[in-house]
CSV table of C-alpha atoms in Angstrom, one decimal:
chain,number,residue,atom,x,y,z
T,168,MET,CA,134.5,144.4,60.7
T,169,GLN,CA,134.2,146.6,57.5
T,170,GLY,CA,136.1,143.8,55.7
T,171,PHE,CA,133.6,141.3,56.9
T,172,VAL,CA,130.7,143.4,55.9
T,173,ASN,CA,132.4,143.8,52.4
T,174,LEU,CA,132.6,140.0,52.1
T,175,GLY,CA,128.9,139.6,53.0
T,176,ALA,CA,127.8,142.2,50.6
T,177,ASP,CA,130.0,140.7,47.9
T,178,PHE,CA,128.5,137.2,48.5
T,179,GLY,CA,125.1,138.8,48.4
T,180,THR,CA,125.7,140.5,45.1
T,181,ALA,CA,127.0,137.2,43.6
T,182,ILE,CA,123.7,135.4,44.8
T,183,ALA,CA,121.6,138.2,43.4
T,184,ILE,CA,123.3,137.8,40.0
T,185,LEU,CA,123.1,134.0,40.1
T,186,ILE,CA,119.3,133.8,40.9
T,187,PRO,CA,118.1,135.3,37.5
T,188,LEU,CA,120.7,133.1,35.7
T,189,ILE,CA,119.2,129.9,37.4
T,190,CYS,CA,115.7,131.1,36.9
T,191,TYR,CA,116.2,131.8,33.2
T,192,LEU,CA,118.0,128.4,32.4
T,193,MET,CA,115.7,126.2,34.5
T,194,GLY,CA,112.6,128.2,33.5
T,195,GLY,CA,113.3,128.0,29.8
T,196,GLY,CA,114.3,124.2,30.2
T,197,LEU,CA,111.1,123.4,32.1
T,198,LEU,CA,109.1,125.2,29.4
T,199,ILE,CA,110.5,123.1,26.7
T,200,ALA,CA,110.1,119.9,28.9
T,201,SER,CA,106.4,120.7,29.6
T,202,ILE,CA,105.6,121.2,25.8
T,203,TYR,CA,107.3,117.9,25.2
T,204,GLY,CA,105.2,116.3,28.0
T,205,PHE,CA,102.0,117.6,26.5
T,206,TRP,CA,103.1,116.3,23.0
T,207,GLN,CA,103.8,112.9,24.3
T,208,TRP,CA,100.5,112.8,26.4
T,209,LEU,CA,98.5,111.3,23.5
T,210,ASN,CA,101.4,109.1,22.2
T,211,PRO,CA,99.8,105.7,22.2
T,212,SER,CA,103.1,103.9,23.1
T,213,HIS,CA,103.6,106.2,26.1
T,214,SER,CA,102.1,105.6,29.5
T,215,PRO,CA,103.2,108.4,31.9
T,216,ARG,CA,103.8,107.6,35.5
T,217,HIS,CA,102.7,111.1,36.6
T,218,PRO,CA,100.4,112.5,34.0
T,219,TRP,CA,100.3,115.9,35.8
T,220,MET,CA,103.9,116.6,35.2
T,221,PRO,CA,103.5,118.8,32.1
T,222,PHE,CA,101.3,121.0,34.0
T,223,ALA,CA,103.6,120.9,37.0
T,224,ALA,CA,106.6,121.9,34.8
T,225,LEU,CA,104.7,124.6,33.0
T,226,PHE,CA,103.7,126.3,36.3
T,227,THR,CA,107.2,125.9,37.8
T,228,SER,CA,108.7,127.5,34.7
T,229,ALA,CA,106.3,130.4,34.8
T,230,ALA,CA,107.2,130.8,38.5
T,231,LEU,CA,110.8,130.8,37.7
T,232,LEU,CA,110.5,133.2,34.7
T,233,SER,CA,108.7,135.8,37.0
T,234,TYR,CA,110.5,134.8,40.0
T,235,ASP,CA,110.7,138.4,41.5
T,236,ARG,CA,106.9,138.7,41.3
T,237,MET,CA,106.3,135.4,43.0
T,238,LEU,CA,108.8,136.6,45.7
T,239,ASN,CA,106.8,139.8,46.0
T,240,PHE,CA,103.6,137.8,46.5
T,241,ALA,CA,105.1,135.9,49.3
T,242,ASN,CA,106.8,138.8,50.9
T,243,ARG,CA,103.5,140.8,50.9
T,244,THR,CA,101.8,137.8,52.7
T,245,PHE,CA,104.7,137.7,55.2
T,246,GLY,CA,104.5,141.4,55.6
T,247,GLY,CA,108.2,142.2,56.2
T,248,GLY,CA,108.3,145.0,53.7
T,249,VAL,CA,111.0,143.6,51.4
T,250,ARG,CA,110.4,144.0,47.6
T,251,THR,CA,112.4,142.5,44.9
T,252,SER,CA,112.7,143.3,41.3
T,253,LEU,CA,114.9,142.3,38.3
T,254,SER,CA,117.2,144.9,36.8
T,255,GLY,CA,119.1,144.7,33.5
T,256,ASN,CA,121.7,147.1,34.9
T,257,LEU,CA,124.3,145.0,36.6
T,258,THR,CA,125.8,146.9,39.4
T,259,SER,CA,128.8,146.2,41.5
T,260,TYR,CA,128.3,145.8,45.2
T,261,THR,CA,128.1,148.8,47.6
T,262,PRO,CA,128.6,147.7,51.1
T,263,PRO,CA,127.3,150.0,53.8
T,264,THR,CA,130.0,152.1,55.4
T,265,LEU,CA,130.2,151.4,59.1
T,266,ASN,CA,130.4,154.3,61.4
T,267,ALA,CA,132.4,153.1,64.3
T,268,GLY,CA,131.1,155.9,66.6
T,269,THR,CA,127.4,154.9,66.3
T,270,PHE,CA,127.7,151.2,65.3
T,271,VAL,CA,127.6,149.9,68.9
T,272,GLY,CA,124.5,152.0,69.7
T,273,ALA,CA,123.1,152.9,73.1
T,274,THR,CA,121.8,149.4,74.0
T,275,PRO,CA,122.7,145.7,73.1
T,276,GLU,CA,119.5,145.7,71.1
T,277,ASP,CA,120.7,148.5,69.0
T,278,THR,CA,124.1,146.7,68.4
T,279,LEU,CA,122.3,143.5,67.2
T,280,LEU,CA,120.0,145.4,64.8
T,281,ASN,CA,123.0,147.5,63.5
T,282,ILE,CA,124.9,144.2,62.7
T,283,ILE,CA,121.9,142.8,61.0
T,284,THR,CA,121.4,145.9,58.9
T,285,ALA,CA,125.1,145.9,57.8
T,286,PHE,CA,124.6,142.4,56.5
T,287,GLU,CA,121.1,142.9,55.1
T,288,LEU,CA,121.9,142.5,51.5
T,289,PHE,CA,123.4,139.1,52.3
T,290,PHE,CA,120.4,137.9,54.1
T,291,GLU,CA,117.9,139.1,51.5
T,292,ALA,CA,119.9,137.4,48.6
T,293,TYR,CA,120.5,134.2,50.5
T,294,GLY,CA,116.7,134.0,51.4
T,295,ALA,CA,115.7,134.5,47.9
T,296,LEU,CA,118.1,131.6,47.0
T,297,VAL,CA,116.6,129.4,49.7
T,298,VAL,CA,113.1,130.1,48.4
T,299,LEU,CA,114.4,129.2,44.9
T,300,PHE,CA,115.7,125.9,46.1
T,301,GLY,CA,112.4,125.3,47.8
T,302,LEU,CA,110.5,125.8,44.7
T,303,MET,CA,112.7,123.4,42.9
T,304,GLY,CA,112.2,120.9,45.7
T,305,LEU,CA,108.5,121.3,45.2
T,306,TYR,CA,108.9,120.4,41.6
T,307,HIS,CA,111.0,117.3,42.5
T,308,VAL,CA,108.4,116.1,44.9
T,309,MET,CA,105.8,116.4,42.2
T,310,GLN,CA,108.1,114.4,39.9
T,311,GLY,CA,108.1,111.7,42.6
T,312,ASN,CA,111.8,111.6,43.0
T,313,GLN,CA,111.9,112.4,46.7
T,314,GLN,CA,111.1,110.3,49.7
T,315,HIS,CA,109.5,113.2,51.6
T,316,THR,CA,106.3,115.0,51.1
T,317,MET,CA,105.5,118.6,49.9
T,318,GLY,CA,105.8,119.6,53.6
T,319,LYS,CA,109.6,120.0,53.6
T,320,PRO,CA,109.9,122.4,50.5
T,321,ILE,CA,106.9,124.4,51.7
T,322,VAL,CA,108.6,124.8,55.2
T,323,GLN,CA,111.8,125.7,53.3
T,324,ILE,CA,110.0,128.5,51.3
T,325,VAL,CA,108.4,129.9,54.4
T,326,PHE,CA,111.7,130.1,56.3
T,327,GLY,CA,113.5,131.5,53.3
T,328,ILE,CA,111.0,134.3,53.2
T,329,GLY,CA,111.7,134.6,56.9
T,330,VAL,CA,115.5,135.0,56.1
T,331,MET,CA,114.8,137.6,53.6
T,332,ASN,CA,112.8,139.6,56.3
T,333,VAL,CA,115.3,139.1,59.0
T,334,LEU,CA,115.4,142.8,59.9
T,335,ALA,CA,111.6,142.9,60.4
T,336,ILE,CA,111.7,139.8,62.6
T,337,ALA,CA,114.7,141.0,64.6
T,338,THR,CA,113.1,144.3,65.1
T,339,THR,CA,110.0,142.6,66.3
T,340,VAL,CA,111.9,140.4,68.6
T,341,MET,CA,114.1,143.2,70.1
T,342,GLY,CA,110.8,145.1,70.8
T,343,TYR,CA,110.2,142.7,73.5
T,344,PHE,CA,113.5,143.4,75.2
T,345,ALA,CA,113.3,147.2,74.8
X,145,MET,CA,173.2,127.6,17.5
X,146,ASN,CA,172.6,124.6,19.6
X,147,ARG,CA,168.8,124.2,20.0
X,148,THR,CA,167.2,121.1,21.1
X,149,LEU,CA,163.9,120.2,19.4
X,150,ILE,CA,161.2,118.3,21.2
X,151,ARG,CA,160.4,115.3,19.0
X,152,LEU,CA,156.6,114.5,19.0
X,153,THR,CA,157.4,110.9,20.0
X,154,THR,CA,159.2,111.9,23.2
X,155,LEU,CA,156.5,114.6,24.1
X,156,PRO,CA,154.3,112.2,26.3
X,157,ALA,CA,157.2,110.9,28.0
X,158,ARG,CA,158.5,114.5,28.9
X,159,MET,CA,155.0,115.6,30.0
X,160,PRO,CA,155.4,115.0,33.6
X,161,ARG,CA,158.5,116.9,33.9
X,162,THR,CA,157.4,119.7,31.6
X,163,LEU,CA,154.1,120.2,33.3
X,164,ALA,CA,155.9,120.3,36.8
X,165,LYS,CA,158.4,122.8,35.5
X,166,ALA,CA,155.7,124.9,33.9
X,167,ALA,CA,153.8,124.8,37.0
X,168,ALA,CA,156.6,125.8,39.2
X,169,LEU,CA,157.4,128.7,36.8
X,170,ALA,CA,153.7,129.8,36.7
X,171,THR,CA,152.7,129.6,40.3
X,172,PRO,CA,154.4,132.7,41.5
X,173,ALA,CA,153.2,134.6,38.4
X,174,LEU,CA,149.7,133.5,39.2
X,175,PHE,CA,149.9,134.8,42.9
X,176,LEU,CA,151.4,138.0,41.5
X,177,ALA,CA,148.5,138.3,39.0
X,178,GLN,CA,146.0,137.5,41.7
X,179,HIS,CA,147.4,140.1,44.0
X,180,ALA,CA,147.3,142.7,41.1
X,181,PHE,CA,143.7,141.7,40.4
X,182,GLY,CA,142.8,141.9,44.1
X,183,GLN,CA,143.9,145.5,44.1
X,184,ALA,CA,142.0,146.4,41.0
X,185,ALA,CA,138.5,148.0,41.7
X,186,GLY,CA,135.4,145.9,40.9
X,187,ASN,CA,137.2,142.5,40.7
X,188,THR,CA,134.9,141.0,43.1
X,189,LEU,CA,132.8,137.7,43.3
X,190,GLY,CA,129.9,139.8,42.0
X,191,GLY,CA,132.1,141.2,39.2
X,192,ARG,CA,133.3,137.8,38.2
X,193,LEU,CA,129.6,136.4,38.2
X,194,GLN,CA,128.5,139.4,36.1
X,195,ALA,CA,130.7,138.2,33.2
X,196,ALA,CA,129.8,134.5,33.8
X,197,SER,CA,126.1,135.3,34.0
X,198,THR,CA,126.2,137.4,30.8
X,199,ASP,CA,127.9,134.5,29.0
X,200,LEU,CA,125.7,131.7,30.3
X,201,THR,CA,122.5,133.6,29.7
X,202,THR,CA,123.3,134.4,26.2
X,203,GLY,CA,124.6,130.8,25.5
X,204,GLY,CA,121.7,129.1,27.4
X,205,GLY,CA,119.3,131.3,25.4
X,206,PHE,CA,120.8,130.0,22.2
X,207,VAL,CA,120.6,126.5,23.4
X,208,LEU,CA,116.9,126.8,24.4
X,209,GLU,CA,116.2,128.4,21.1
X,210,ILE,CA,117.8,125.6,19.1
X,211,LEU,CA,116.0,123.0,21.3
X,212,GLY,CA,112.7,124.6,20.5
X,213,TYR,CA,113.5,124.9,16.9
X,214,LEU,CA,114.7,121.2,16.4
X,215,LEU,CA,111.9,119.7,18.6
X,216,GLY,CA,109.3,121.9,16.8
X,217,GLY,CA,110.5,120.6,13.3
X,218,ALA,CA,110.5,117.0,14.7
X,219,ALA,CA,107.0,117.3,16.2
X,220,MET,CA,105.5,118.9,13.0
X,221,LEU,CA,107.2,116.2,10.8
X,222,ALA,CA,106.0,113.4,13.2
X,223,GLY,CA,102.4,114.9,13.3
X,224,ILE,CA,102.3,115.0,9.5
X,225,TYR,CA,103.6,111.4,9.2
X,226,THR,CA,101.1,110.2,11.7
X,227,ILE,CA,98.1,111.7,10.1
X,228,TRP,CA,99.3,110.2,6.8
X,229,GLN,CA,99.7,106.8,8.3
X,230,HIS,CA,96.4,107.1,9.8
X,231,SER,CA,94.7,108.0,6.5
X,232,LYS,CA,96.3,104.9,5.0
X,233,ASN,CA,95.2,102.6,7.8
X,234,PRO,CA,92.7,104.1,10.2
X,235,ASN,CA,92.7,101.1,12.5
X,236,GLY,CA,96.5,100.9,12.8
X,237,GLN,CA,98.9,102.2,15.3
X,238,ALA,CA,98.9,105.7,14.0
X,239,ARG,CA,96.3,107.8,15.9
X,240,PHE,CA,94.7,110.8,14.4
X,241,GLY,CA,94.6,112.6,17.8
X,242,TYR,CA,98.3,112.1,18.3
X,243,GLY,CA,99.1,113.5,14.9
X,244,LEU,CA,97.0,116.6,15.6
X,245,VAL,CA,98.6,117.1,19.1
X,246,SER,CA,102.1,116.7,17.4
X,247,ILE,CA,101.4,119.6,15.0
X,248,LEU,CA,100.0,121.8,17.9
X,249,ALA,CA,103.1,120.8,20.0
X,250,GLY,CA,105.4,121.8,17.0
X,251,GLY,CA,103.7,125.2,17.0
X,252,ALA,CA,104.2,125.5,20.7
X,253,PHE,CA,107.8,124.5,20.4
X,254,LEU,CA,108.5,127.1,17.7
X,255,THR,CA,106.7,129.8,19.7
X,256,ALA,CA,108.1,128.7,23.1
X,257,SER,CA,108.8,132.3,24.3
X,258,LEU,CA,105.1,133.2,23.6
X,259,PHE,CA,104.0,130.0,25.5
X,260,GLY,CA,106.2,131.0,28.5
X,261,THR,CA,104.6,134.5,28.3
X,262,PHE,CA,101.0,133.1,28.4
X,263,SER,CA,102.0,130.8,31.4
X,264,SER,CA,103.6,133.6,33.2
X,265,GLN,CA,100.6,135.9,32.7
X,266,THR,CA,98.4,133.2,34.1
X,267,LEU,CA,100.5,132.8,37.1
X,268,ALA,CA,101.8,136.2,38.0
X,269,GLY,CA,99.5,138.5,36.0
X,270,ALA,CA,102.3,140.0,33.8
X,271,GLY,CA,104.8,138.7,31.3
X,272,PRO,CA,108.0,137.1,32.3
X,273,SER,CA,110.4,139.5,34.1
X,274,ASN,CA,113.4,137.2,33.4
X,275,THR,CA,114.0,138.2,29.8
X,276,GLY,CA,117.2,136.3,28.8
X,277,THR,CA,119.6,139.1,29.4
X,278,ALA,CA,122.0,139.2,32.2
X,279,GLN,CA,120.1,140.4,35.2
X,280,GLN,CA,120.5,141.2,38.8
X,281,MET,CA,117.9,140.8,41.5
X,282,THR,CA,117.5,144.0,43.5
X,283,PHE,CA,116.0,144.4,47.0
X,284,GLN,CA,114.2,147.4,48.4
């Protein structure tokens, strides 16, 4: 079990390092693309299919460049208590040390909550990644490249925030059984 | 001393055999090396990604910088050329408004980071937290 927890924490750390990288590269690229769009807006030989795209690209790039704050806005609305921030100090992963004596707990509800707590870092990082993909999906819908409407990425973002706050949700659900 | 030299002309013909031989020799060494790495502290997925993230962020920052620099120069030149053409023939293809916007866009390209700061402040109420150095998202 400890090995499995180590693997989960390692995946979580890897995703937590990947997210700022994706945000920086995509945010910077979209920023340049939006300025290019504003420039070409008045080009007489250019008739854009979606004239709002420079604005969409600019706001998406701003959301990506301050992605932790956007996550905090969403998390405050959701109310699960998870807060994110970006740190320049890259740390290695520190998996929780499982205590075999207390891990099982007194009730099945305790066991489930202990398991979720042990994998919490993975859930939080993976939820943040799901929200990031949702944000990118929103941008692609605005671009007109997708068959579906904005509903799909919005649902993805909401459930991504849900995955980040899985401990709060599980605690609430377990409260019904206690 | 009896040494066989590989002639350049025969090298492509020898490649399949040589590669297979090299792979056969290298594979056990690779497993040994991985085993040794696996034992070393900190050689995790996160650890590998830290190195990759540092490299890609720095390299990506340079690419974005050069893009802004080149596009900014191009936009400035296009703007000056358009305004010049407009002054020669006001009823022609070159519009004054496009020339003016080209120069403004050139300025925005050359100060793209400032432009990003403004947009981030509009949206999130603070400057960008993703600053172009290798970072890690932390959860509390």
